[in-house]
Structures are given as C-alpha cells and as structure tokens.
PQR file of N, CA, C, O and H, with PARSE charges and radii, in Angstrom:
ATOM      1  N   MET A   1       8.653  11.775 -10.418 -0.4000 1.5000
ATOM      2  CA  MET A   1       7.743  11.371  -9.367 -0.0000 2.0000
ATOM      3  C   MET A   1       7.954   9.886  -9.104  0.5500 1.7000
ATOM      4  O   MET A   1       8.103   9.091 -10.032 -0.5500 1.4000
ATOM      5  N   LEU A   2       7.964   9.531  -7.835 -0.4000 1.5000
ATOM      6  CA  LEU A   2       8.126   8.139  -7.429 -0.0000 2.0000
ATOM      7  C   LEU A   2       6.869   7.637  -6.745  0.5500 1.7000
ATOM      8  O   LEU A   2       6.259   8.344  -5.942 -0.5500 1.4000
ATOM      9  H   LEU A   2       7.843  10.177  -7.081  0.4000 1.0000
ATOM     10  N   LEU A   3       6.490   6.424  -7.064 -0.4000 1.5000
ATOM     11  CA  LEU A   3       5.413   5.735  -6.368 -0.0000 2.0000
ATOM     12  C   LEU A   3       6.081   4.693  -5.487  0.5500 1.7000
ATOM     13  O   LEU A   3       6.760   3.796  -5.986 -0.5500 1.4000
ATOM     14  H   LEU A   3       6.985   5.849  -7.715  0.4000 1.0000
ATOM     15  N   ILE A   4       5.889   4.810  -4.178 -0.4000 1.5000
ATOM     16  CA  ILE A   4       6.545   3.914  -3.230 -0.0000 2.0000
ATOM     17  C   ILE A   4       5.488   3.096  -2.513  0.5500 1.7000
ATOM     18  O   ILE A   4       4.577   3.643  -1.892 -0.5500 1.4000
ATOM     19  H   ILE A   4       5.336   5.539  -3.773  0.4000 1.0000
ATOM     20  N   LYS A   5       5.618   1.786  -2.603 -0.4000 1.5000
ATOM     21  CA  LYS A   5       4.711   0.881  -1.886 -0.0000 2.0000
ATOM     22  C   LYS A   5       5.446   0.391  -0.653  0.5500 1.7000
ATOM     23  O   LYS A   5       6.485  -0.261  -0.758 -0.5500 1.4000
ATOM     24  H   LYS A   5       6.358   1.342  -3.108  0.4000 1.0000
ATOM     25  N   ILE A   6       4.904   0.706   0.519 -0.4000 1.5000
ATOM     26  CA  ILE A   6       5.478   0.243   1.776 -0.0000 2.0000
ATOM     27  C   ILE A   6       4.783  -1.057   2.131  0.5500 1.7000
ATOM     28  O   ILE A   6       3.561  -1.164   2.031 -0.5500 1.4000
ATOM     29  H   ILE A   6       4.060   1.235   0.604  0.4000 1.0000
ATOM     30  N   GLY A   7       5.554  -2.032   2.540 -0.4000 1.5000
ATOM     31  CA  GLY A   7       5.020  -3.357   2.850 -0.0000 2.0000
ATOM     32  C   GLY A   7       3.874  -3.348   3.838  0.5500 1.7000
ATOM     33  O   GLY A   7       3.491  -2.301   4.360 -0.5500 1.4000
ATOM     34  H   GLY A   7       6.547  -1.945   2.621  0.4000 1.0000
ATOM     35  N   SER A   8       3.344  -4.502   4.082 -0.4000 1.5000
ATOM     36  CA  SER A   8       2.141  -4.576   4.908 -0.0000 2.0000
ATOM     37  C   SER A   8       2.326  -5.450   6.138  0.5500 1.7000
ATOM     38  O   SER A   8       1.350  -5.763   6.819 -0.5500 1.4000
ATOM     39  H   SER A   8       3.655  -5.353   3.658  0.4000 1.0000
ATOM     40  N   GLY A   9       3.530  -5.842   6.430 -0.4000 1.5000
ATOM     41  CA  GLY A   9       3.776  -6.708   7.583 -0.0000 2.0000
ATOM     42  C   GLY A   9       3.811  -5.948   8.894  0.5500 1.7000
ATOM     43  O   GLY A   9       3.929  -4.723   8.916 -0.5500 1.4000
ATOM     44  H   GLY A   9       4.323  -5.588   5.877  0.4000 1.0000
ATOM     45  N   LYS A  10       3.709  -6.674   9.963 -0.4000 1.5000
ATOM     46  CA  LYS A  10       3.689  -6.061  11.289 -0.0000 2.0000
ATOM     47  C   LYS A  10       5.082  -5.619  11.739  0.5500 1.7000
ATOM     48  O   LYS A  10       5.204  -4.806  12.655 -0.5500 1.4000
ATOM     49  H   LYS A  10       3.613  -7.669   9.945  0.4000 1.0000
ATOM     50  N   THR A  11       6.117  -6.139  11.114 -0.4000 1.5000
ATOM     51  CA  THR A  11       7.481  -5.848  11.553 -0.0000 2.0000
ATOM     52  C   THR A  11       8.188  -4.836  10.652  0.5500 1.7000
ATOM     53  O   THR A  11       9.411  -4.882  10.516 -0.5500 1.4000
ATOM     54  H   THR A  11       6.018  -6.799  10.369  0.4000 1.0000
ATOM     55  N   ILE A  12       7.450  -3.944  10.048 -0.4000 1.5000
ATOM     56  CA  ILE A  12       8.050  -2.923   9.185 -0.0000 2.0000
ATOM     57  C   ILE A  12       8.921  -2.005  10.035  0.5500 1.7000
ATOM     58  O   ILE A  12       8.537  -1.615  11.138 -0.5500 1.4000
ATOM     59  H   ILE A  12       6.456  -3.907  10.158  0.4000 1.0000
ATOM     60  N   ASN A  13      10.077  -1.669   9.522 -0.4000 1.5000
ATOM     61  CA  ASN A  13      10.989  -0.742  10.192 -0.0000 2.0000
ATOM     62  C   ASN A  13      10.548   0.689   9.860  0.5500 1.7000
ATOM     63  O   ASN A  13      11.045   1.292   8.908 -0.5500 1.4000
ATOM     64  H   ASN A  13      10.389  -1.986   8.627  0.4000 1.0000
ATOM     65  N   TRP A  14       9.615   1.224  10.649 -0.4000 1.5000
ATOM     66  CA  TRP A  14       9.052   2.540  10.350 -0.0000 2.0000
ATOM     67  C   TRP A  14      10.091   3.648  10.449  0.5500 1.7000
ATOM     68  O   TRP A  14      10.037   4.612   9.685 -0.5500 1.4000
ATOM     69  H   TRP A  14       9.212   0.734  11.421  0.4000 1.0000
ATOM     70  N   ASP A  15      11.042   3.524  11.385 -0.4000 1.5000
ATOM     71  CA  ASP A  15      12.095   4.538  11.484 -0.0000 2.0000
ATOM     72  C   ASP A  15      12.914   4.578  10.198  0.5500 1.7000
ATOM     73  O   ASP A  15      13.237   5.654   9.693 -0.5500 1.4000
ATOM     74  H   ASP A  15      11.085   2.741  12.005  0.4000 1.0000
ATOM     75  N   GLY A  16      13.245   3.409   9.676 -0.4000 1.5000
ATOM     76  CA  GLY A  16      13.991   3.338   8.421 -0.0000 2.0000
ATOM     77  C   GLY A  16      13.196   3.881   7.249  0.5500 1.7000
ATOM     78  O   GLY A  16      13.737   4.592   6.402 -0.5500 1.4000
ATOM     79  H   GLY A  16      12.982   2.536  10.086  0.4000 1.0000
ATOM     80  N   VAL A  17      11.915   3.548   7.199 -0.4000 1.5000
ATOM     81  CA  VAL A  17      11.046   4.053   6.126 -0.0000 2.0000
ATOM     82  C   VAL A  17      10.996   5.576   6.175  0.5500 1.7000
ATOM     83  O   VAL A  17      11.146   6.239   5.149 -0.5500 1.4000
ATOM     84  H   VAL A  17      11.476   2.971   7.887  0.4000 1.0000
ATOM     85  N   CYS A  18      10.785   6.128   7.366 -0.4000 1.5000
ATOM     86  CA  CYS A  18      10.707   7.592   7.510 -0.0000 2.0000
ATOM     87  C   CYS A  18      12.018   8.259   7.110  0.5500 1.7000
ATOM     88  O   CYS A  18      12.014   9.302   6.455 -0.5500 1.4000
ATOM     89  H   CYS A  18      10.663   5.590   8.199  0.4000 1.0000
ATOM     90  N   HIS A  19      13.129   7.663   7.499 -0.4000 1.5000
ATOM     91  CA  HIS A  19      14.439   8.205   7.129 -0.0000 2.0000
ATOM     92  C   HIS A  19      14.609   8.219   5.610  0.5500 1.7000
ATOM     93  O   HIS A  19      15.032   9.223   5.036 -0.5500 1.4000
ATOM     94  H   HIS A  19      13.132   6.816   8.031  0.4000 1.0000
ATOM     95  N   ASP A  20      14.281   7.113   4.973 -0.4000 1.5000
ATOM     96  CA  ASP A  20      14.417   7.023   3.514 -0.0000 2.0000
ATOM     97  C   ASP A  20      13.492   8.000   2.794  0.5500 1.7000
ATOM     98  O   ASP A  20      13.903   8.664   1.842 -0.5500 1.4000
ATOM     99  H   ASP A  20      13.938   6.298   5.439  0.4000 1.0000
ATOM    100  N   VAL A  21      12.248   8.086   3.251 -0.4000 1.5000
ATOM    101  CA  VAL A  21      11.288   9.000   2.621 -0.0000 2.0000
ATOM    102  C   VAL A  21      11.739  10.448   2.807  0.5500 1.7000
ATOM    103  O   VAL A  21      11.624  11.259   1.888 -0.5500 1.4000
ATOM    104  H   VAL A  21      11.914   7.547   4.024  0.4000 1.0000
ATOM    105  N   ALA A  22      12.252  10.773   3.996 -0.4000 1.5000
ATOM    106  CA  ALA A  22      12.718  12.139   4.250 -0.0000 2.0000
ATOM    107  C   ALA A  22      13.855  12.518   3.304  0.5500 1.7000
ATOM    108  O   ALA A  22      13.922  13.657   2.843 -0.5500 1.4000
ATOM    109  H   ALA A  22      12.345  10.114   4.743  0.4000 1.0000
ATOM    110  N   SER A  23      14.743  11.579   3.012 -0.4000 1.5000
ATOM    111  CA  SER A  23      15.845  11.893   2.094 -0.0000 2.0000
ATOM    112  C   SER A  23      15.357  11.987   0.644  0.5500 1.7000
ATOM    113  O   SER A  23      15.903  12.763  -0.140 -0.5500 1.4000
ATOM    114  H   SER A  23      14.689  10.653   3.386  0.4000 1.0000
ATOM    115  N   LEU A  24      14.345  11.211   0.286 -0.4000 1.5000
ATOM    116  CA  LEU A  24      13.819  11.255  -1.080 -0.0000 2.0000
ATOM    117  C   LEU A  24      12.996  12.506  -1.352  0.5500 1.7000
ATOM    118  O   LEU A  24      13.043  13.061  -2.450 -0.5500 1.4000
ATOM    119  H   LEU A  24      13.902  10.580   0.923  0.4000 1.0000
ATOM    120  N   ILE A  25      12.249  12.943  -0.356 -0.4000 1.5000
ATOM    121  CA  ILE A  25      11.303  14.044  -0.568 -0.0000 2.0000
ATOM    122  C   ILE A  25      12.020  15.361  -0.879  0.5500 1.7000
ATOM    123  O   ILE A  25      11.423  16.286  -1.429 -0.5500 1.4000
ATOM    124  H   ILE A  25      12.211  12.492   0.536  0.4000 1.0000
ATOM    125  N   GLU A  26      13.304  15.435  -0.520 -0.4000 1.5000
ATOM    126  CA  GLU A  26      14.075  16.633  -0.846 -0.0000 2.0000
ATOM    127  C   GLU A  26      14.378  16.711  -2.342  0.5500 1.7000
ATOM    128  O   GLU A  26      14.617  17.795  -2.873 -0.5500 1.4000
ATOM    129  H   GLU A  26      13.789  14.684  -0.073  0.4000 1.0000
ATOM    130  N   LYS A  27      14.366  15.555  -3.024 -0.4000 1.5000
ATOM    131  CA  LYS A  27      14.763  15.497  -4.432 -0.0000 2.0000
ATOM    132  C   LYS A  27      13.613  15.192  -5.383  0.5500 1.7000
ATOM    133  O   LYS A  27      13.646  15.598  -6.545 -0.5500 1.4000
ATOM    134  H   LYS A  27      14.172  14.674  -2.592  0.4000 1.0000
ATOM    135  N   GLU A  28      12.601  14.484  -4.903 -0.4000 1.5000
ATOM    136  CA  GLU A  28      11.534  13.969  -5.766 -0.0000 2.0000
ATOM    137  C   GLU A  28      10.165  14.226  -5.150  0.5500 1.7000
ATOM    138  O   GLU A  28      10.032  14.358  -3.933 -0.5500 1.4000
ATOM    139  H   GLU A  28      12.574  14.155  -3.960  0.4000 1.0000
ATOM    140  N   LYS A  29       9.159  14.296  -5.999 -0.4000 1.5000
ATOM    141  CA  LYS A  29       7.780  14.219  -5.521 -0.0000 2.0000
ATOM    142  C   LYS A  29       7.481  12.742  -5.349  0.5500 1.7000
ATOM    143  O   LYS A  29       7.861  11.929  -6.191 -0.5500 1.4000
ATOM    144  H   LYS A  29       9.267  14.189  -6.987  0.4000 1.0000
ATOM    145  N   ILE A  30       6.802  12.390  -4.268 -0.4000 1.5000
ATOM    146  CA  ILE A  30       6.532  10.975  -4.029 -0.0000 2.0000
ATOM    147  C   ILE A  30       5.065  10.746  -3.668  0.5500 1.7000
ATOM    148  O   ILE A  30       4.386  11.619  -3.128 -0.5500 1.4000
ATOM    149  H   ILE A  30       6.493  13.051  -3.585  0.4000 1.0000
ATOM    150  N   ILE A  31       4.613   9.555  -3.985 -0.4000 1.5000
ATOM    151  CA  ILE A  31       3.302   9.062  -3.567 -0.0000 2.0000
ATOM    152  C   ILE A  31       3.572   7.787  -2.789  0.5500 1.7000
ATOM    153  O   ILE A  31       4.291   6.907  -3.262 -0.5500 1.4000
ATOM    154  H   ILE A  31       5.165   8.845  -4.424  0.4000 1.0000
ATOM    155  N   ILE A  32       2.998   7.684  -1.599 -0.4000 1.5000
ATOM    156  CA  ILE A  32       3.202   6.501  -0.767 -0.0000 2.0000
ATOM    157  C   ILE A  32       1.914   5.694  -0.715  0.5500 1.7000
ATOM    158  O   ILE A  32       0.836   6.227  -0.452 -0.5500 1.4000
ATOM    159  H   ILE A  32       2.413   8.398  -1.214  0.4000 1.0000
ATOM    160  N   VAL A  33       2.048   4.407  -0.969 -0.4000 1.5000
ATOM    161  CA  VAL A  33       0.934   3.467  -0.859 -0.0000 2.0000
ATOM    162  C   VAL A  33       1.333   2.451   0.196  0.5500 1.7000
ATOM    163  O   VAL A  33       2.413   1.864   0.125 -0.5500 1.4000
ATOM    164  H   VAL A  33       2.924   3.974  -1.183  0.4000 1.0000
ATOM    165  N   HIS A  34       0.465   2.244   1.167 -0.4000 1.5000
ATOM    166  CA  HIS A  34       0.777   1.294   2.236 -0.0000 2.0000
ATOM    167  C   HIS A  34      -0.152   0.101   2.163  0.5500 1.7000
ATOM    168  O   HIS A  34      -1.362   0.259   1.996 -0.5500 1.4000
ATOM    169  H   HIS A  34      -0.412   2.721   1.225  0.4000 1.0000
ATOM    170  N   GLY A  35       0.405  -1.085   2.286 -0.4000 1.5000
ATOM    171  CA  GLY A  35      -0.386  -2.311   2.202 -0.0000 2.0000
ATOM    172  C   GLY A  35      -1.363  -2.498   3.347  0.5500 1.7000
ATOM    173  O   GLY A  35      -2.483  -2.958   3.124 -0.5500 1.4000
ATOM    174  H   GLY A  35       1.387  -1.213   2.422  0.4000 1.0000
ATOM    175  N   ALA A  36      -0.977  -2.160   4.552 -0.4000 1.5000
ATOM    176  CA  ALA A  36      -1.831  -2.197   5.744 -0.0000 2.0000
ATOM    177  C   ALA A  36      -2.330  -3.575   6.138  0.5500 1.7000
ATOM    178  O   ALA A  36      -3.248  -3.669   6.953 -0.5500 1.4000
ATOM    179  H   ALA A  36      -0.067  -1.787   4.733  0.4000 1.0000
ATOM    180  N   ASN A  37      -1.785  -4.617   5.613 -0.4000 1.5000
ATOM    181  CA  ASN A  37      -2.263  -5.974   5.857 -0.0000 2.0000
ATOM    182  C   ASN A  37      -2.401  -6.306   7.338  0.5500 1.7000
ATOM    183  O   ASN A  37      -3.498  -6.640   7.786 -0.5500 1.4000
ATOM    184  H   ASN A  37      -1.039  -4.541   4.952  0.4000 1.0000
ATOM    185  N   ALA A  38      -1.336  -6.225   8.097 -0.4000 1.5000
ATOM    186  CA  ALA A  38      -1.357  -6.620   9.509 -0.0000 2.0000
ATOM    187  C   ALA A  38      -2.286  -5.722  10.321  0.5500 1.7000
ATOM    188  O   ALA A  38      -3.061  -6.209  11.145 -0.5500 1.4000
ATOM    189  H   ALA A  38      -0.445  -5.954   7.733  0.4000 1.0000
ATOM    190  N   TYR A  39      -2.211  -4.419  10.091 -0.4000 1.5000
ATOM    191  CA  TYR A  39      -3.043  -3.494  10.858 -0.0000 2.0000
ATOM    192  C   TYR A  39      -4.510  -3.587  10.453  0.5500 1.7000
ATOM    193  O   TYR A  39      -5.399  -3.449  11.293 -0.5500 1.4000
ATOM    194  H   TYR A  39      -1.582  -4.023   9.422  0.4000 1.0000
ATOM    195  N   ARG A  40      -4.758  -3.818   9.192 -0.4000 1.5000
ATOM    196  CA  ARG A  40      -6.139  -3.987   8.732 -0.0000 2.0000
ATOM    197  C   ARG A  40      -6.789  -5.174   9.422  0.5500 1.7000
ATOM    198  O   ARG A  40      -7.910  -5.077   9.920 -0.5500 1.4000
ATOM    199  H   ARG A  40      -4.035  -3.930   8.510  0.4000 1.0000
ATOM    200  N   ASP A  41      -6.078  -6.297   9.448 -0.4000 1.5000
ATOM    201  CA  ASP A  41      -6.626  -7.499  10.077 -0.0000 2.0000
ATOM    202  C   ASP A  41      -6.842  -7.307  11.574  0.5500 1.7000
ATOM    203  O   ASP A  41      -7.820  -7.801  12.135 -0.5500 1.4000
ATOM    204  H   ASP A  41      -5.167  -6.376   9.044  0.4000 1.0000
ATOM    205  N   GLU A  42      -5.927  -6.589  12.218 -0.4000 1.5000
ATOM    206  CA  GLU A  42      -6.071  -6.328  13.656 -0.0000 2.0000
ATOM    207  C   GLU A  42      -7.300  -5.461  13.930  0.5500 1.7000
ATOM    208  O   GLU A  42      -8.072  -5.749  14.845 -0.5500 1.4000
ATOM    209  H   GLU A  42      -5.132  -6.187  11.762  0.4000 1.0000
ATOM    210  N   LEU A  43      -7.481  -4.411  13.147 -0.4000 1.5000
ATOM    211  CA  LEU A  43      -8.659  -3.557  13.307 -0.0000 2.0000
ATOM    212  C   LEU A  43      -9.941  -4.324  13.012  0.5500 1.7000
ATOM    213  O   LEU A  43     -10.930  -4.185  13.731 -0.5500 1.4000
ATOM    214  H   LEU A  43      -6.854  -4.177  12.404  0.4000 1.0000
ATOM    215  N   ALA A  44      -9.926  -5.126  11.963 -0.4000 1.5000
ATOM    216  CA  ALA A  44     -11.118  -5.877  11.564 -0.0000 2.0000
ATOM    217  C   ALA A  44     -11.520  -6.899  12.615  0.5500 1.7000
ATOM    218  O   ALA A  44     -12.703  -7.210  12.749 -0.5500 1.4000
ATOM    219  H   ALA A  44      -9.122  -5.238  11.378  0.4000 1.0000
ATOM    220  N   SER A  45     -10.560  -7.424  13.358 -0.4000 1.5000
ATOM    221  CA  SER A  45     -10.894  -8.427  14.371 -0.0000 2.0000
ATOM    222  C   SER A  45     -11.721  -7.835  15.511  0.5500 1.7000
ATOM    223  O   SER A  45     -12.387  -8.573  16.237 -0.5500 1.4000
ATOM    224  H   SER A  45      -9.599  -7.171  13.249  0.4000 1.0000
ATOM    225  N   ASN A  46     -11.686  -6.520  15.674 -0.4000 1.5000
ATOM    226  CA  ASN A  46     -12.468  -5.845  16.716 -0.0000 2.0000
ATOM    227  C   ASN A  46     -13.823  -5.359  16.216  0.5500 1.7000
ATOM    228  O   ASN A  46     -14.589  -4.772  16.981 -0.5500 1.4000
ATOM    229  H   ASN A  46     -11.145  -5.921  15.085  0.4000 1.0000
ATOM    230  N   TYR A  47     -14.127  -5.596  14.951 -0.4000 1.5000
ATOM    231  CA  TYR A  47     -15.361  -5.121  14.347 -0.0000 2.0000
ATOM    232  C   TYR A  47     -16.341  -6.283  14.233  0.5500 1.7000
ATOM    233  O   TYR A  47     -15.927  -7.395  13.907 -0.5500 1.4000
ATOM    234  H   TYR A  47     -13.505  -6.074  14.330  0.4000 1.0000
ATOM    235  N   PRO A  48     -17.635  -6.058  14.494 -0.5600 1.5000
ATOM    236  CA  PRO A  48     -18.584  -7.176  14.512  0.2800 2.0000
ATOM    237  C   PRO A  48     -18.836  -7.844  13.155  0.5500 1.7000
ATOM    238  O   PRO A  48     -19.194  -9.021  13.110 -0.5500 1.4000
ATOM    239  N   SER A  49     -18.656  -7.121  12.064 -0.4000 1.5000
ATOM    240  CA  SER A  49     -18.886  -7.720  10.739 -0.0000 2.0000
ATOM    241  C   SER A  49     -17.616  -8.407  10.249  0.5500 1.7000
ATOM    242  O   SER A  49     -16.514  -7.976  10.588 -0.5500 1.4000
ATOM    243  H   SER A  49     -18.365  -6.165  12.100  0.4000 1.0000
ATOM    244  N   PRO A  50     -17.753  -9.467   9.459 -0.5600 1.5000
ATOM    245  CA  PRO A  50     -16.562 -10.148   8.944  0.2800 2.0000
ATOM    246  C   PRO A  50     -15.820  -9.294   7.914  0.5500 1.7000
ATOM    247  O   PRO A  50     -16.415  -8.453   7.239 -0.5500 1.4000
ATOM    248  N   LEU A  51     -14.531  -9.525   7.809 -0.4000 1.5000
ATOM    249  CA  LEU A  51     -13.697  -8.821   6.851 -0.0000 2.0000
ATOM    250  C   LEU A  51     -14.024  -9.297   5.436  0.5500 1.7000
ATOM    251  O   LEU A  51     -14.104 -10.498   5.180 -0.5500 1.4000
ATOM    252  H   LEU A  51     -14.048 -10.208   8.357  0.4000 1.0000
ATOM    253  N   LYS A  52     -14.212  -8.348   4.526 -0.4000 1.5000
ATOM    254  CA  LYS A  52     -14.500  -8.693   3.132 -0.0000 2.0000
ATOM    255  C   LYS A  52     -13.346  -8.193   2.270  0.5500 1.7000
ATOM    256  O   LYS A  52     -13.103  -6.990   2.180 -0.5500 1.4000
ATOM    257  H   LYS A  52     -14.147  -7.372   4.734  0.4000 1.0000
ATOM    258  N   ARG A  53     -12.653  -9.110   1.649 -0.4000 1.5000
ATOM    259  CA  ARG A  53     -11.534  -8.748   0.780 -0.0000 2.0000
ATOM    260  C   ARG A  53     -12.033  -8.575  -0.652  0.5500 1.7000
ATOM    261  O   ARG A  53     -12.914  -9.302  -1.112 -0.5500 1.4000
ATOM    262  H   ARG A  53     -12.850 -10.087   1.722  0.4000 1.0000
ATOM    263  N   LEU A  54     -11.457  -7.602  -1.343 -0.4000 1.5000
ATOM    264  CA  LEU A  54     -11.884  -7.298  -2.704 -0.0000 2.0000
ATOM    265  C   LEU A  54     -10.862  -7.713  -3.750  0.5500 1.7000
ATOM    266  O   LEU A  54     -10.969  -7.305  -4.907 -0.5500 1.4000
ATOM    267  H   LEU A  54     -10.741  -7.011  -0.970  0.4000 1.0000
ATOM    268  N   ASN A  55      -9.877  -8.513  -3.372 -0.4000 1.5000
ATOM    269  CA  ASN A  55      -8.819  -8.838  -4.321 -0.0000 2.0000
ATOM    270  C   ASN A  55      -9.281  -9.707  -5.485  0.5500 1.7000
ATOM    271  O   ASN A  55      -8.554  -9.837  -6.471 -0.5500 1.4000
ATOM    272  H   ASN A  55      -9.790  -8.845  -2.432  0.4000 1.0000
ATOM    273  N   HIS A  56     -10.459 -10.301  -5.401 -0.4000 1.5000
ATOM    274  CA  HIS A  56     -10.977 -11.074  -6.527 -0.0000 2.0000
ATOM    275  C   HIS A  56     -12.204 -10.406  -7.147  0.5500 1.7000
ATOM    276  O   HIS A  56     -12.874 -10.991  -7.998 -0.5500 1.4000
ATOM    277  H   HIS A  56     -11.050 -10.196  -4.601  0.4000 1.0000
ATOM    278  N   HIS A  57     -12.485  -9.209  -6.723 -0.4000 1.5000
ATOM    279  CA  HIS A  57     -13.622  -8.465  -7.237 -0.0000 2.0000
ATOM    280  C   HIS A  57     -13.319  -8.025  -8.674  0.5500 1.7000
ATOM    281  O   HIS A  57     -12.197  -7.599  -8.946 -0.5500 1.4000
ATOM    282  H   HIS A  57     -11.941  -8.735  -6.031  0.4000 1.0000
ATOM    283  N   PRO A  58     -14.282  -8.114  -9.604 -0.5600 1.5000
ATOM    284  CA  PRO A  58     -14.025  -7.761 -11.014  0.2800 2.0000
ATOM    285  C   PRO A  58     -13.454  -6.354 -11.202  0.5500 1.7000
ATOM    286  O   PRO A  58     -12.563  -6.156 -12.027 -0.5500 1.4000
ATOM    287  N   GLU A  59     -13.960  -5.374 -10.445 -0.4000 1.5000
ATOM    288  CA  GLU A  59     -13.452  -4.008 -10.590 -0.0000 2.0000
ATOM    289  C   GLU A  59     -11.990  -3.924 -10.183  0.5500 1.7000
ATOM    290  O   GLU A  59     -11.216  -3.183 -10.789 -0.5500 1.4000
ATOM    291  H   GLU A  59     -14.685  -5.534  -9.775  0.4000 1.0000
ATOM    292  N   PHE A  60     -11.613  -4.673  -9.170 -0.4000 1.5000
ATOM    293  CA  PHE A  60     -10.218  -4.667  -8.734 -0.0000 2.0000
ATOM    294  C   PHE A  60      -9.318  -5.243  -9.821  0.5500 1.7000
ATOM    295  O   PHE A  60      -8.230  -4.720 -10.064 -0.5500 1.4000
ATOM    296  H   PHE A  60     -12.241  -5.274  -8.677  0.4000 1.0000
ATOM    297  N   GLN A  61      -9.755  -6.301 -10.469 -0.4000 1.5000
ATOM    298  CA  GLN A  61      -8.957  -6.909 -11.531 -0.0000 2.0000
ATOM    299  C   GLN A  61      -8.783  -5.950 -12.703  0.5500 1.7000
ATOM    300  O   GLN A  61      -7.704  -5.884 -13.292 -0.5500 1.4000
ATOM    301  H   GLN A  61     -10.638  -6.726 -10.271  0.4000 1.0000
ATOM    302  N   VAL A  62      -9.822  -5.215 -13.043 -0.4000 1.5000
ATOM    303  CA  VAL A  62      -9.723  -4.235 -14.122 -0.0000 2.0000
ATOM    304  C   VAL A  62      -8.738  -3.139 -13.733  0.5500 1.7000
ATOM    305  O   VAL A  62      -7.898  -2.744 -14.542 -0.5500 1.4000
ATOM    306  H   VAL A  62     -10.698  -5.268 -12.565  0.4000 1.0000
ATOM    307  N   PHE A  63      -8.836  -2.647 -12.505 -0.4000 1.5000
ATOM    308  CA  PHE A  63      -7.916  -1.614 -12.035 -0.0000 2.0000
ATOM    309  C   PHE A  63      -6.476  -2.112 -12.088  0.5500 1.7000
ATOM    310  O   PHE A  63      -5.584  -1.386 -12.526 -0.5500 1.4000
ATOM    311  H   PHE A  63      -9.518  -2.968 -11.848  0.4000 1.0000
ATOM    312  N   THR A  64      -6.244  -3.345 -11.643 -0.4000 1.5000
ATOM    313  CA  THR A  64      -4.899  -3.915 -11.642 -0.0000 2.0000
ATOM    314  C   THR A  64      -4.344  -4.005 -13.056  0.5500 1.7000
ATOM    315  O   THR A  64      -3.180  -3.676 -13.284 -0.5500 1.4000
ATOM    316  H   THR A  64      -6.968  -3.935 -11.287  0.4000 1.0000
ATOM    317  N   GLN A  65      -5.154  -4.443 -14.001 -0.4000 1.5000
ATOM    318  CA  GLN A  65      -4.701  -4.547 -15.389 -0.0000 2.0000
ATOM    319  C   GLN A  65      -4.372  -3.169 -15.959  0.5500 1.7000
ATOM    320  O   GLN A  65      -3.373  -3.009 -16.660 -0.5500 1.4000
ATOM    321  H   GLN A  65      -6.100  -4.711 -13.816  0.4000 1.0000
ATOM    322  N   MET A  66      -5.206  -2.176 -15.663 -0.4000 1.5000
ATOM    323  CA  MET A  66      -4.952  -0.822 -16.142 -0.0000 2.0000
ATOM    324  C   MET A  66      -3.670  -0.279 -15.530  0.5500 1.7000
ATOM    325  O   MET A  66      -2.863   0.352 -16.213 -0.5500 1.4000
ATOM    326  H   MET A  66      -6.018  -2.305 -15.093  0.4000 1.0000
ATOM    327  N   TRP A  67      -3.489  -0.529 -14.231 -0.4000 1.5000
ATOM    328  CA  TRP A  67      -2.303  -0.030 -13.537 -0.0000 2.0000
ATOM    329  C   TRP A  67      -1.033  -0.637 -14.137  0.5500 1.7000
ATOM    330  O   TRP A  67      -0.047   0.070 -14.341 -0.5500 1.4000
ATOM    331  H   TRP A  67      -4.144  -1.042 -13.676  0.4000 1.0000
ATOM    332  N   LYS A  68      -1.053  -1.927 -14.416 -0.4000 1.5000
ATOM    333  CA  LYS A  68       0.120  -2.580 -15.003 -0.0000 2.0000
ATOM    334  C   LYS A  68       0.456  -1.962 -16.355  0.5500 1.7000
ATOM    335  O   LYS A  68       1.629  -1.760 -16.670 -0.5500 1.4000
ATOM    336  H   LYS A  68      -1.854  -2.501 -14.250  0.4000 1.0000
ATOM    337  N   ARG A  69      -0.552  -1.664 -17.148 -0.4000 1.5000
ATOM    338  CA  ARG A  69      -0.307  -1.046 -18.458 -0.0000 2.0000
ATOM    339  C   ARG A  69       0.280   0.351 -18.296  0.5500 1.7000
ATOM    340  O   ARG A  69       1.191   0.730 -19.033 -0.5500 1.4000
ATOM    341  H   ARG A  69      -1.505  -1.828 -16.893  0.4000 1.0000
ATOM    342  N   LEU A  70      -0.231   1.112 -17.347 -0.4000 1.5000
ATOM    343  CA  LEU A  70       0.290   2.459 -17.122 -0.0000 2.0000
ATOM    344  C   LEU A  70       1.746   2.432 -16.678  0.5500 1.7000
ATOM    345  O   LEU A  70       2.519   3.321 -17.037 -0.5500 1.4000
ATOM    346  H   LEU A  70      -0.971   0.804 -16.749  0.4000 1.0000
ATOM    347  N   MET A  71       2.124   1.435 -15.911 -0.4000 1.5000
ATOM    348  CA  MET A  71       3.486   1.358 -15.391 -0.0000 2.0000
ATOM    349  C   MET A  71       4.507   1.096 -16.495  0.5500 1.7000
ATOM    350  O   MET A  71       5.690   1.384 -16.313 -0.5500 1.4000
ATOM    351  H   MET A  71       1.496   0.713 -15.620  0.4000 1.0000
ATOM    352  N   TYR A  72       4.077   0.556 -17.631 -0.4000 1.5000
ATOM    353  CA  TYR A  72       5.009   0.262 -18.712 -0.0000 2.0000
ATOM    354  C   TYR A  72       5.169   1.416 -19.694  0.5500 1.7000
ATOM    355  O   TYR A  72       6.004   1.335 -20.595 -0.5500 1.4000
ATOM    356  H   TYR A  72       3.117   0.322 -17.778  0.4000 1.0000
ATOM    357  N   PHE A  73       4.394   2.486 -19.548 -0.4000 1.5000
ATOM    358  CA  PHE A  73       4.498   3.628 -20.462 -0.0000 2.0000
ATOM    359  C   PHE A  73       5.316   4.732 -19.867  0.5500 1.7000
ATOM    360  O   PHE A  73       5.506   5.770 -20.501 -0.5500 1.4000
ATOM    361  H   PHE A  73       3.715   2.552 -18.816  0.4000 1.0000
TER
END
C-alpha cells in the first residue's frame, strides 16, 4: 500500500498526477492525501468568517508525532 501526498500549490500538474496514479493503481493499493493549500485559501476568502489554521493546535501536534512514529515501523 502506498500513501501519496499530492502538493498543495495552484500550479499542480493534475494531468500528470492522474496519469501516474492510474499507472500505480493497477499494481498497488493507494491512499491519496491532498494538501489543498491554494484552493483552501481561495474558498476561505469567499467565506465571511476568518480562516482558522490548526497546524499549531495541540491535537494536531500529537497526531503528527504519532504519524511519524508509524511511518518508521
């Protein structure tokens, strides 16, 4: 099984990503995680409430530490 993180920039080559994923899915089970940075900010700019990021939230830090440990096993 592969965990694939697709970048979060606005200039991602989606055709290339789809081509690569299509070739991988024939051989492997995959999980795709997308950063969504550029699109998230664009959507949030149209919403009346301010954007709240959780990257410094205590629960996020615990999750990140657990994830790093899992990746080494």
